Short mmCIF file of C-alpha atoms in Angstrom, two decimals:
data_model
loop_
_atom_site.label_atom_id
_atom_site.label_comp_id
_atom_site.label_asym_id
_atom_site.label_seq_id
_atom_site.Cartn_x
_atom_site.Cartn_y
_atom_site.Cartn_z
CA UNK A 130 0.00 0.00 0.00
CA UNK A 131 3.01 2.42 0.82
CA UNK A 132 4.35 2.06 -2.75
CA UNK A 133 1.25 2.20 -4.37
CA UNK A 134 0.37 5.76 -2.69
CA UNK A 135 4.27 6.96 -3.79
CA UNK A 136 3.79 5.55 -7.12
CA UNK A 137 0.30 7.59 -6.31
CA UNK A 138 2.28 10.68 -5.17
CA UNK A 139 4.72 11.18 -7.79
CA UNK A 140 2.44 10.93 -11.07
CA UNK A 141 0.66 13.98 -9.49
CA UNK A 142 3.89 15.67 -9.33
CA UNK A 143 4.25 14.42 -13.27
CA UNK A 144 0.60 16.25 -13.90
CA UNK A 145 1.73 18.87 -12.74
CA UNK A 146 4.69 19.18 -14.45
CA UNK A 147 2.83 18.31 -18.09
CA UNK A 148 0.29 21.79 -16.86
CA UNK A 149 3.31 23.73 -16.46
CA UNK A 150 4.25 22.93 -19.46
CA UNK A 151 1.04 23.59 -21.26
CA UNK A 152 1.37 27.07 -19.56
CA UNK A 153 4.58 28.19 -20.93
CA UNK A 154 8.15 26.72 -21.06
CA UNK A 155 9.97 25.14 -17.86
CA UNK A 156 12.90 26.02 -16.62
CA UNK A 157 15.13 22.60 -17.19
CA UNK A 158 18.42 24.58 -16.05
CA UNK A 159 20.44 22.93 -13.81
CA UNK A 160 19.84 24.12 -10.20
CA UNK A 161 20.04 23.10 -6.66
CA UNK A 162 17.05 24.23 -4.51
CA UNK A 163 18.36 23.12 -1.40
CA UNK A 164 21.51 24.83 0.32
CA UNK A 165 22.98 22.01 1.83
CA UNK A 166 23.30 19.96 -1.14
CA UNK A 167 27.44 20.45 -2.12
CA UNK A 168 29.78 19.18 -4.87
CA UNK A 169 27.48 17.90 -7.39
CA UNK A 170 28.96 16.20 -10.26
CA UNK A 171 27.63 14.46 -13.05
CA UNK A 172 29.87 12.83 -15.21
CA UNK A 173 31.54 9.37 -17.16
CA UNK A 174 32.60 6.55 -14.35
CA UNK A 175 35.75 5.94 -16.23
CA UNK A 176 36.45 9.75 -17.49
CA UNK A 177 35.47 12.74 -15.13
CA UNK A 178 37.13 15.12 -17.64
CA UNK A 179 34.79 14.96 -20.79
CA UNK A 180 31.08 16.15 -20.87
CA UNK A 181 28.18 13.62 -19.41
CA UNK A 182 27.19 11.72 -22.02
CA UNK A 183 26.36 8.51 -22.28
CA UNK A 184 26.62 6.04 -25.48
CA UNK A 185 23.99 3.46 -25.26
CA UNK A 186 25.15 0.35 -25.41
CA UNK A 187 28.88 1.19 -23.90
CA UNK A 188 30.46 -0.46 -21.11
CA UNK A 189 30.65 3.25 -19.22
CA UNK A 190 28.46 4.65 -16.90
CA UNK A 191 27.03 8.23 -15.85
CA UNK A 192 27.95 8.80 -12.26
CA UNK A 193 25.95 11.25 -10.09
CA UNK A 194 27.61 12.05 -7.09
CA UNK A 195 26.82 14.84 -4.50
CA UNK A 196 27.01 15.91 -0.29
CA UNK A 197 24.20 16.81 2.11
CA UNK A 198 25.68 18.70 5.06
CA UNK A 199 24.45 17.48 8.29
CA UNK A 200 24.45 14.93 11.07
CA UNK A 201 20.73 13.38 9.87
CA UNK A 202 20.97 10.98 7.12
CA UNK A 203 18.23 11.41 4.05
CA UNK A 204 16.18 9.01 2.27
CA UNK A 205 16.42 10.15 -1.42
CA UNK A 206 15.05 9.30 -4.96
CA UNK A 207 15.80 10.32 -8.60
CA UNK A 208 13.34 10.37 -11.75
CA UNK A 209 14.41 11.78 -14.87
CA UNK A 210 12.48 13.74 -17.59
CA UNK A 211 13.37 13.09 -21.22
CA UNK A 212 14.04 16.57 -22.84
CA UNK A 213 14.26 17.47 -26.60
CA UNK A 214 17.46 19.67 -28.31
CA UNK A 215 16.20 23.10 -26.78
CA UNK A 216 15.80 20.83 -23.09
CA UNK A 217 12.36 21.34 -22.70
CA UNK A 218 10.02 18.17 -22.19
CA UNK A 219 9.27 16.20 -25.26
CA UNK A 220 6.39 14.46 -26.48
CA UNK A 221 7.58 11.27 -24.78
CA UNK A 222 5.44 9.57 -22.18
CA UNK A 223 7.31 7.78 -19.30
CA UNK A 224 7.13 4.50 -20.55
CA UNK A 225 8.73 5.44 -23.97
CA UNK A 226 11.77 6.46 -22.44
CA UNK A 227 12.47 4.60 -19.15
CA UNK A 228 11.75 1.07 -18.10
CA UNK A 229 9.69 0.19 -15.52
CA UNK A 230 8.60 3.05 -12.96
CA UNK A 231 10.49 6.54 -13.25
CA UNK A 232 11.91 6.42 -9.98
CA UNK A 233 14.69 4.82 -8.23
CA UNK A 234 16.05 4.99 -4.25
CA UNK A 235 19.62 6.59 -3.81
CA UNK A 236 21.02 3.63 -1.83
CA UNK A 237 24.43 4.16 -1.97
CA UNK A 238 25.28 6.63 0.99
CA UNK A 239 28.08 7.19 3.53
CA UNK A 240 28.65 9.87 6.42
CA UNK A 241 31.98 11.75 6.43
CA UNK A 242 35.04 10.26 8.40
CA UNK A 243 36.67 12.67 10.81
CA UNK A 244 35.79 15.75 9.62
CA UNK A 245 34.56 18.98 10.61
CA UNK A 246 31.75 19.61 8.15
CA UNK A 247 29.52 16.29 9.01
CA UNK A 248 28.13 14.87 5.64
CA UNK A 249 26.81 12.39 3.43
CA UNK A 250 28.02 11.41 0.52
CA UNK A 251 25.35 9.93 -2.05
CA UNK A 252 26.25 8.23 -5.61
CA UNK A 253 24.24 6.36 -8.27
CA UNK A 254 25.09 5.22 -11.70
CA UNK A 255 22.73 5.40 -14.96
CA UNK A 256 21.91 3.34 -16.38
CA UNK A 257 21.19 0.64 -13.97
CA UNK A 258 18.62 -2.50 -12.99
CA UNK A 259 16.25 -0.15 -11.77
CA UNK A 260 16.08 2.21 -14.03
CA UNK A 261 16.95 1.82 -18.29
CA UNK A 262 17.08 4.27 -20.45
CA UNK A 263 15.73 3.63 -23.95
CA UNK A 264 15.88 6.32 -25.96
CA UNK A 265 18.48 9.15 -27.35
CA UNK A 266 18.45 12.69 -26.44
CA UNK A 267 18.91 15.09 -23.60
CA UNK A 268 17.78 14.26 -19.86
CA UNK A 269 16.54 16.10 -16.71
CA UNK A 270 17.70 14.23 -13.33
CA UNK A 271 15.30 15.53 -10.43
CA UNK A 272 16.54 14.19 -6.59
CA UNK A 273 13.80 14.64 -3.66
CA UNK A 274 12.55 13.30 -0.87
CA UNK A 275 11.65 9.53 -0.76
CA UNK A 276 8.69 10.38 1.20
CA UNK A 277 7.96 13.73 0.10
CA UNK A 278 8.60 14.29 -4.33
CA UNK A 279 7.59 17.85 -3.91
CA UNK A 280 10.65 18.43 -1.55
CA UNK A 281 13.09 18.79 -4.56
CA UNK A 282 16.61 19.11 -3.66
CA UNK A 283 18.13 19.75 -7.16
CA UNK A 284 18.07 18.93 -10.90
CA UNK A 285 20.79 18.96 -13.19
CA UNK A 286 21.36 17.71 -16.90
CA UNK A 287 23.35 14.89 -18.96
CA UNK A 288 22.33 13.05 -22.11
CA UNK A 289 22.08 10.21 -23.65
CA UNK A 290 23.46 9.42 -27.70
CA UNK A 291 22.75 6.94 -30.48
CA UNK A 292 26.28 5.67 -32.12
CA UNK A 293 24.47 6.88 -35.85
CA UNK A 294 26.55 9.45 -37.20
CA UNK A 295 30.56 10.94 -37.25
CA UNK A 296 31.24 14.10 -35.87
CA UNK A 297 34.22 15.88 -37.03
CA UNK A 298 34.75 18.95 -35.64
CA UNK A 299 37.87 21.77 -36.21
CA UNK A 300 38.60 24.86 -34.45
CA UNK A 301 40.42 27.62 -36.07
CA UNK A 302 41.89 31.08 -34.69
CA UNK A 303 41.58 32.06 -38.69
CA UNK A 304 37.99 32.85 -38.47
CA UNK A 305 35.46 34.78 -40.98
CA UNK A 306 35.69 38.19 -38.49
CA UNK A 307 39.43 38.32 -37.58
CA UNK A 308 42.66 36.46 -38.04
CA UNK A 309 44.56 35.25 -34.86
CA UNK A 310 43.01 37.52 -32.71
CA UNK A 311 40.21 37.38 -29.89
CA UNK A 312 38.19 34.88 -31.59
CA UNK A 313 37.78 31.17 -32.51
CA UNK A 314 35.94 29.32 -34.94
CA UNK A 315 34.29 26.02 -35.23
CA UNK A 316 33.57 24.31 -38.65
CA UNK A 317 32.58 20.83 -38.64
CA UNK A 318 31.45 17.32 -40.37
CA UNK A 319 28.41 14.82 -39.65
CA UNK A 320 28.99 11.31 -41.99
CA UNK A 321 26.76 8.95 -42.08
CA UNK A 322 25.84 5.85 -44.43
CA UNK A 323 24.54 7.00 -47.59
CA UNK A 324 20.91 8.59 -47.65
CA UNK A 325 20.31 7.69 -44.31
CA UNK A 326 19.65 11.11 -43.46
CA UNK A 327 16.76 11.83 -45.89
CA UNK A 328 16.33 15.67 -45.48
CA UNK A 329 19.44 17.39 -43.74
CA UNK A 330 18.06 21.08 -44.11
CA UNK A 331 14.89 19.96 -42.15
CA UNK A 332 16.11 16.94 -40.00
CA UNK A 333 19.33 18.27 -38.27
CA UNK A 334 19.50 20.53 -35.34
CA UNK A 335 23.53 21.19 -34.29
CA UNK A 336 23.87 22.55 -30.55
CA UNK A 337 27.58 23.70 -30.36
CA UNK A 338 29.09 24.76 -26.73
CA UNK A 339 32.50 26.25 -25.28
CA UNK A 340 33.98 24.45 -22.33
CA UNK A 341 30.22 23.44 -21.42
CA UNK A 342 28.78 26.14 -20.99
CA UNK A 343 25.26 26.80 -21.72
CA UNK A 344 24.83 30.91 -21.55
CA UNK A 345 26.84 31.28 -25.13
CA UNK A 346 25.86 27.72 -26.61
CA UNK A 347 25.06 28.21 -30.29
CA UNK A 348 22.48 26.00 -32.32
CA UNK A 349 22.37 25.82 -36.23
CA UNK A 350 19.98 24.27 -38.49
CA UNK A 351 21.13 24.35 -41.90
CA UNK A 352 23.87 22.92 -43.12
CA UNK A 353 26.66 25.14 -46.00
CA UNK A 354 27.01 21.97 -48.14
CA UNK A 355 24.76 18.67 -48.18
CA UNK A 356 26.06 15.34 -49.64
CA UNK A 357 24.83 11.99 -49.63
CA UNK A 358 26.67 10.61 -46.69
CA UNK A 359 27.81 13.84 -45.16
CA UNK A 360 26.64 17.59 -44.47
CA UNK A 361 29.51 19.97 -43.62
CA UNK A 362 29.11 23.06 -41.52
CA UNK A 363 31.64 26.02 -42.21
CA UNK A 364 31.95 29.69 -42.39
CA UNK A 365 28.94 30.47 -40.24
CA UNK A 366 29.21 33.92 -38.34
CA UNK A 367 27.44 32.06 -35.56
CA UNK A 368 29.99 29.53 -34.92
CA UNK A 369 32.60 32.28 -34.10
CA UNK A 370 33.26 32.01 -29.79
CA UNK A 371 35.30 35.30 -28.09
CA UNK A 372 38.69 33.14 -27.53
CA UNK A 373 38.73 33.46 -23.61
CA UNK A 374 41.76 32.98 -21.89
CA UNK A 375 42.93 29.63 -19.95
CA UNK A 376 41.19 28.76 -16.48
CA UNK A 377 42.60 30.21 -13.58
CA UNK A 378 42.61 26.90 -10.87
CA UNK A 379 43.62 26.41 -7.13
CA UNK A 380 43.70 23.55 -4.85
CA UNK A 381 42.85 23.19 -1.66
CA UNK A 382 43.90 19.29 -1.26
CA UNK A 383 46.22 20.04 2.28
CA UNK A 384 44.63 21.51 5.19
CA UNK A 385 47.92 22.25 6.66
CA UNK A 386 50.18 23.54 3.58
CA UNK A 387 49.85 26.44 1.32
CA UNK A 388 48.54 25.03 -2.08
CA UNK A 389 48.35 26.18 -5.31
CA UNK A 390 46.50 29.93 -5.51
CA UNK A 391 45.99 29.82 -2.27
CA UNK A 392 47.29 33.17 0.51
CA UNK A 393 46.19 30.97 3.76
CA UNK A 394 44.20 28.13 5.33
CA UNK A 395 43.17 28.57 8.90
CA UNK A 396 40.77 27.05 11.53
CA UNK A 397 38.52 29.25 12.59
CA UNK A 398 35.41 27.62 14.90
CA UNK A 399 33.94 25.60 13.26
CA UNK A 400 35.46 24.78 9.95
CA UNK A 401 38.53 25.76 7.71
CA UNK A 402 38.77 28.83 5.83
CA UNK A 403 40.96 29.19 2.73
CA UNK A 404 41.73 32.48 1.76
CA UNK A 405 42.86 32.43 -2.16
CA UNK A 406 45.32 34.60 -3.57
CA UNK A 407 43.99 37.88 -4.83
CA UNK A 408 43.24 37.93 -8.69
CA UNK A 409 43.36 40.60 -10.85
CA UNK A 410 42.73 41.32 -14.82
CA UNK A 411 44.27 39.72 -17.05
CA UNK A 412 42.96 41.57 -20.17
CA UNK A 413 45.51 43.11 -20.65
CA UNK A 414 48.06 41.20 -20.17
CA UNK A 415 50.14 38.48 -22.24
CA UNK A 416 48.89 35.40 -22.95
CA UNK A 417 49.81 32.65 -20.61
CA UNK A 418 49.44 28.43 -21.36
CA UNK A 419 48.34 26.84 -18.87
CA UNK A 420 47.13 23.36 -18.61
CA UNK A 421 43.64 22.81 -17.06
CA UNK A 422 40.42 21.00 -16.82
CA UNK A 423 38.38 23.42 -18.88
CA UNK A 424 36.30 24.47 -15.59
CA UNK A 425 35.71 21.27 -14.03
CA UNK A 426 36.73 20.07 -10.56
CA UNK A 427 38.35 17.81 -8.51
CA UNK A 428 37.44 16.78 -5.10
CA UNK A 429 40.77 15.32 -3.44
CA UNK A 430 42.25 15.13 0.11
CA UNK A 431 46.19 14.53 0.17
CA UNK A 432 46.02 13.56 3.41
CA UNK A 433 43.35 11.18 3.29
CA UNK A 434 43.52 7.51 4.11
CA UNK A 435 40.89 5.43 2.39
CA UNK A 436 38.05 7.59 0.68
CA UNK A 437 38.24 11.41 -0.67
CA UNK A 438 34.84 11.19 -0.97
CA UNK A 439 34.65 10.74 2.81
CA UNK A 440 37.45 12.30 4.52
CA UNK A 441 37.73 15.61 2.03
CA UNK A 442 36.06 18.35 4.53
CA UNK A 443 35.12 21.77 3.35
CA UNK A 444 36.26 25.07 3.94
CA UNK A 445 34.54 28.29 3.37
CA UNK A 446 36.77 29.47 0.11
CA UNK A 447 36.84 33.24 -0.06
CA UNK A 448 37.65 34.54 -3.90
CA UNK A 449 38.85 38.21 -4.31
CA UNK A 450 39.43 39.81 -7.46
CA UNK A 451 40.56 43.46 -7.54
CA UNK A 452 39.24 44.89 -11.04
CA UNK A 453 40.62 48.67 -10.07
CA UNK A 454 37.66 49.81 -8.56
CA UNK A 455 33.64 48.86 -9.47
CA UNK A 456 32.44 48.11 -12.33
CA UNK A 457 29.48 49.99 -13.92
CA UNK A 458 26.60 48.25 -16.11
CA UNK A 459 26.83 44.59 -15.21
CA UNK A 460 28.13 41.84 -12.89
CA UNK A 461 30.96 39.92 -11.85
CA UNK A 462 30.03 35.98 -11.90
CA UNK A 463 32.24 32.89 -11.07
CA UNK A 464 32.83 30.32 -13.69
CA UNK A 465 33.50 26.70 -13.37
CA UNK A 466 31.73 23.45 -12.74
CA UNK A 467 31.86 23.97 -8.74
CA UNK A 468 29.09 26.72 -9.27
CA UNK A 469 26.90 24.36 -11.57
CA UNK A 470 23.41 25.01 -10.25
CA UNK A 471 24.41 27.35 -7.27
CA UNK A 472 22.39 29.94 -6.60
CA UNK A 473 22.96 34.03 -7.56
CA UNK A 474 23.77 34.80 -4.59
CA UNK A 475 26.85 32.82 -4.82
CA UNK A 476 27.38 33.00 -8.63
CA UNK A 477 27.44 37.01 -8.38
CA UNK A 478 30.45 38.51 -6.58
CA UNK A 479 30.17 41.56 -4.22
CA UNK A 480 31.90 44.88 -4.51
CA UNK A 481 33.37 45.54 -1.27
CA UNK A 482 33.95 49.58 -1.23
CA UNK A 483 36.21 48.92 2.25
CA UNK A 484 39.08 46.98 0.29
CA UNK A 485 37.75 48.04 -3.34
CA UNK A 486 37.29 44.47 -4.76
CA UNK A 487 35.12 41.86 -5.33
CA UNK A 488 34.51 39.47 -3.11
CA UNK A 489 32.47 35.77 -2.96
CA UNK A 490 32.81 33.48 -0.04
CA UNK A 491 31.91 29.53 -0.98
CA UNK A 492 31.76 26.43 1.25
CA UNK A 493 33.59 24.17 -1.04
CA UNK A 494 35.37 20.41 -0.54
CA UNK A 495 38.88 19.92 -0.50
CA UNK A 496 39.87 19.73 -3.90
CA UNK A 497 41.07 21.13 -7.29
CA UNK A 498 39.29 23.35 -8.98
CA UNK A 499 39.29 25.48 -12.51
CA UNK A 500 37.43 28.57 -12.73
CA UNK A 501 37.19 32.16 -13.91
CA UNK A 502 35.43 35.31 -14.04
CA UNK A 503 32.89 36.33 -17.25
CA UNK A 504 31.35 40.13 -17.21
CA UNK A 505 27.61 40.06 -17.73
CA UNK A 506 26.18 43.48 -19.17
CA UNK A 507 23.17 44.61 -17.57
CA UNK A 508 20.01 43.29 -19.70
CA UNK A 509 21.87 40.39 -21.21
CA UNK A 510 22.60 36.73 -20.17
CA UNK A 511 25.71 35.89 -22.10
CA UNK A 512 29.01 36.22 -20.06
CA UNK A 513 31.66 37.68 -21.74
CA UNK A 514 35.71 36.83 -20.86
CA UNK A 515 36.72 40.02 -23.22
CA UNK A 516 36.82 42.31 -19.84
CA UNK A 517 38.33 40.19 -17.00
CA UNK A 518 39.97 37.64 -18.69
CA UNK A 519 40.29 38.85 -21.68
CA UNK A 520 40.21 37.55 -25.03
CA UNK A 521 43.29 35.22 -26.57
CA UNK A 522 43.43 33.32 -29.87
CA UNK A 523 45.68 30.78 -28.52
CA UNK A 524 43.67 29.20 -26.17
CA UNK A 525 43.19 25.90 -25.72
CA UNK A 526 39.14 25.59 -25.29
CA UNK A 527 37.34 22.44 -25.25
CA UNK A 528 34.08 22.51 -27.68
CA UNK A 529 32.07 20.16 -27.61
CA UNK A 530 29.21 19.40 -31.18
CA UNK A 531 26.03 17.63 -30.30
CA UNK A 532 23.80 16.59 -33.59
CA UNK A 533 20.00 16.04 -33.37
CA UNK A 534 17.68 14.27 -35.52
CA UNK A 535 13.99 14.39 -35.77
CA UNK A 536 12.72 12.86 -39.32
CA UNK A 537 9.08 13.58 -40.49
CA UNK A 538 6.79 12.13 -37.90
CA UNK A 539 9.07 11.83 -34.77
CA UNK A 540 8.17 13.25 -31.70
CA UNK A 541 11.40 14.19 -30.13
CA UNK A 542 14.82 15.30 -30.88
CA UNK A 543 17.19 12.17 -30.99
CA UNK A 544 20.64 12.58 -30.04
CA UNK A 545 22.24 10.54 -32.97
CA UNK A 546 26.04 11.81 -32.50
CA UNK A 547 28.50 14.08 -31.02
CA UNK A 548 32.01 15.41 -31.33
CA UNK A 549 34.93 16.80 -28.95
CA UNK A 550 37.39 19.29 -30.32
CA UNK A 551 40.05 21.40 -28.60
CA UNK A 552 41.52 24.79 -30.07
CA UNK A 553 45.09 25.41 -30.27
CA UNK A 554 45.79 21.57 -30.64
#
């Protein structure tokens, strides 16, 4: 009777997510609703360091792995939603996409091991025995409550991709606009067997993003040259990206040594506080390689004996970047994987008129982490690197092709192929 009123429970929260859809579009971006949820990651099980997506029918596996601060533990569950190219719900009922029922227990939970911060540490894989996933195309993962689904903790994003097509993608620093500059462009190929894509100009949707991020993503529809068993995307204005500059990083993996970017770690009732060293512009300055993760993060505790996932505590990480004074007509946001789904008031750094910088303060786990600093002009919602970190055609960005089908008569976008490129390499 208990299962049957859940099973009860959460399609009421699925009717009421197919009304808010019928009212107006629903906000799929990746966010975490409750403030002691920490260090989400989504990712590959054998390779943190590419974008989550999973090949059907590989041996890998999407990992979802995240904290909940506290002594208590919590009984949680995961459903996903299946999502078309723009990652709004398709047309898809559950049973089209998932086997079984959509919803699965997190079982796989430990508490933290002699730290400060008390924790838990939760982890599942996808796809597993409880819960299959059958078709192509993007996903929404939605963890609440086990005995309350409107109690949503978070939701976040990976996808899931058909082994149909070739991607080929190249990145150039010769592009349509400039030549070895500020900017970048990406040109690419999709191959496939002969006439097996029937209509190209109609079928194909391309979503193209820079070192994953989704405020500057790019999507194309038509193709510059159509064969029989390839299309080939070049010289489009829209598939020119501001160059950036490489990701500034720190690490925080010793409590009791000076790491890298970082001014001082001290104890301070009741947790650690690293104090990073004070960043400045770089706009304006020469172009520096430096070899990173293209914003992602590591969480890692030198001096741990068994488990980083268990013995890595957290330390309120206070960021300071002094841009010569404020800054009129936008923000100041911080850039990397660590912020995925964080709230503004995190993502946003404050002026502080006292010292004259900008300032965030973030409970994060010990670790390594990339990140940086984008300028958002008032009114808009696309970061820019061109004032802060300025703009460098040697860059080594990762970007990252996804390639959509929907033939005449489907009823969502399937993900049929994807490719990886890096500039500068």
């Amino acid at each position: 009777m208990m299962k049957w009123n859940r099973y009860l429970t959460f399609v009421g929260c699925c009717l009421a997510t197919v009304v808010s859809l019928a009212q107006g579009r629903v906000d799929t971006r990746p966010h975490i609703f409750d403030s002691n949820v920490r260090s989400l990651k989504v990712c590959l099980m054998n390779n943190m360091y590419t974008p989550p997506i999973y090949m059907m029918g590989s041996d890998d596996l999407l990992l979802v792995n995240f904290d909940y601060l506290g002594y208590d533990v919590h009984y949680l569950r995961y459903s996903v939603t299946h999502c078309n190219a723009d990652w709004q719900p398709s047309q898809l009922v559950e049973s089209e996409y998932v086997s079984g029922f959509n919803y699965a227990d997190i079982d796989d939970y430990e508490q933290s091991e002699a730290t400060y911060v008390h924790y838990y540490n939760y982890q599942f894989a996808l796809p597993n025995s409880d819960m299959e996933l059958l078709v192509s195309g993007n996903y929404l993962l939605t963890v609440y409550e086990q005995d309350d689904p409107s109690k949503v903790l978070f939701q976040t994003r990976f996808s899931v991709c058909e082994s149909k097509v070739g991607v080929y993608p190249q990145v150039t620093s010769r592009t349509d606009v400039e030549y070895n500059n500020r900017y970048q462009q990406v040109s690419f190929d999709v191959r496939y067997k002969p006439n097996q894509i029937k209509d190209p100009y109609s079928e194909l949707m391309c979503v193209v993003s820079q070192n994953s991020r989704e405020d500057n993503a790019v999507t194309v529809t038509r193709p510059m040259m159509v064969a029989t068993d390839h299309v080939t995307y070049d010289h489009n204005r829209d598939l020119i990206f501001p160059a950036g500059n490489e990701f500034r990083r720190f690490e925080t993996v010793n409590a009791h040594n000076l790491n890298m970017g970082v001014q001082a770690i001290r104890y301070y009732e009741p947790m650690y506080h690293a104090t990073l060293m004070i960043d400045e512009p770089r706009n304006e300055t020469q172009y520096l390689y430096d070899r990173t993760q293209f914003g992602r993060f590591t969480i890692r505790n030198a001096e741990a004996y068994n488990e980083n996932s268990l013995e890595a505590d957290y330390m309120i990480t206070h960021f300071a970047l002094d841009a010569g004074g404020k800054l009129n007509g936008g923000n100041v946001v911080l850039y990397g994987e660590f912020m995925q789904g964080c709230p503004a008031s995190q993502v946003v750094m404050k002026y502080d008129p006292s010292s004259g910088y900008y300032t965030s303060d973030v409970l994060l786990k010990q670790g390594a982490y990339n990140y940086m600093y984008l300028w958002i002009p008032d009114g808009t919602t696309v970061g820019l690197t061109s004032k802060i970190e300025g703009d460098h055609y040697e860059t080594v960005n990762e970007y990252l092709v996804k390639v959509y089908d929907r033939p005449m008569g489907e009823r969502y976008d399937r993900l049929i192929g994807f490719g990886v490129a890096y500039s500068g390499k």
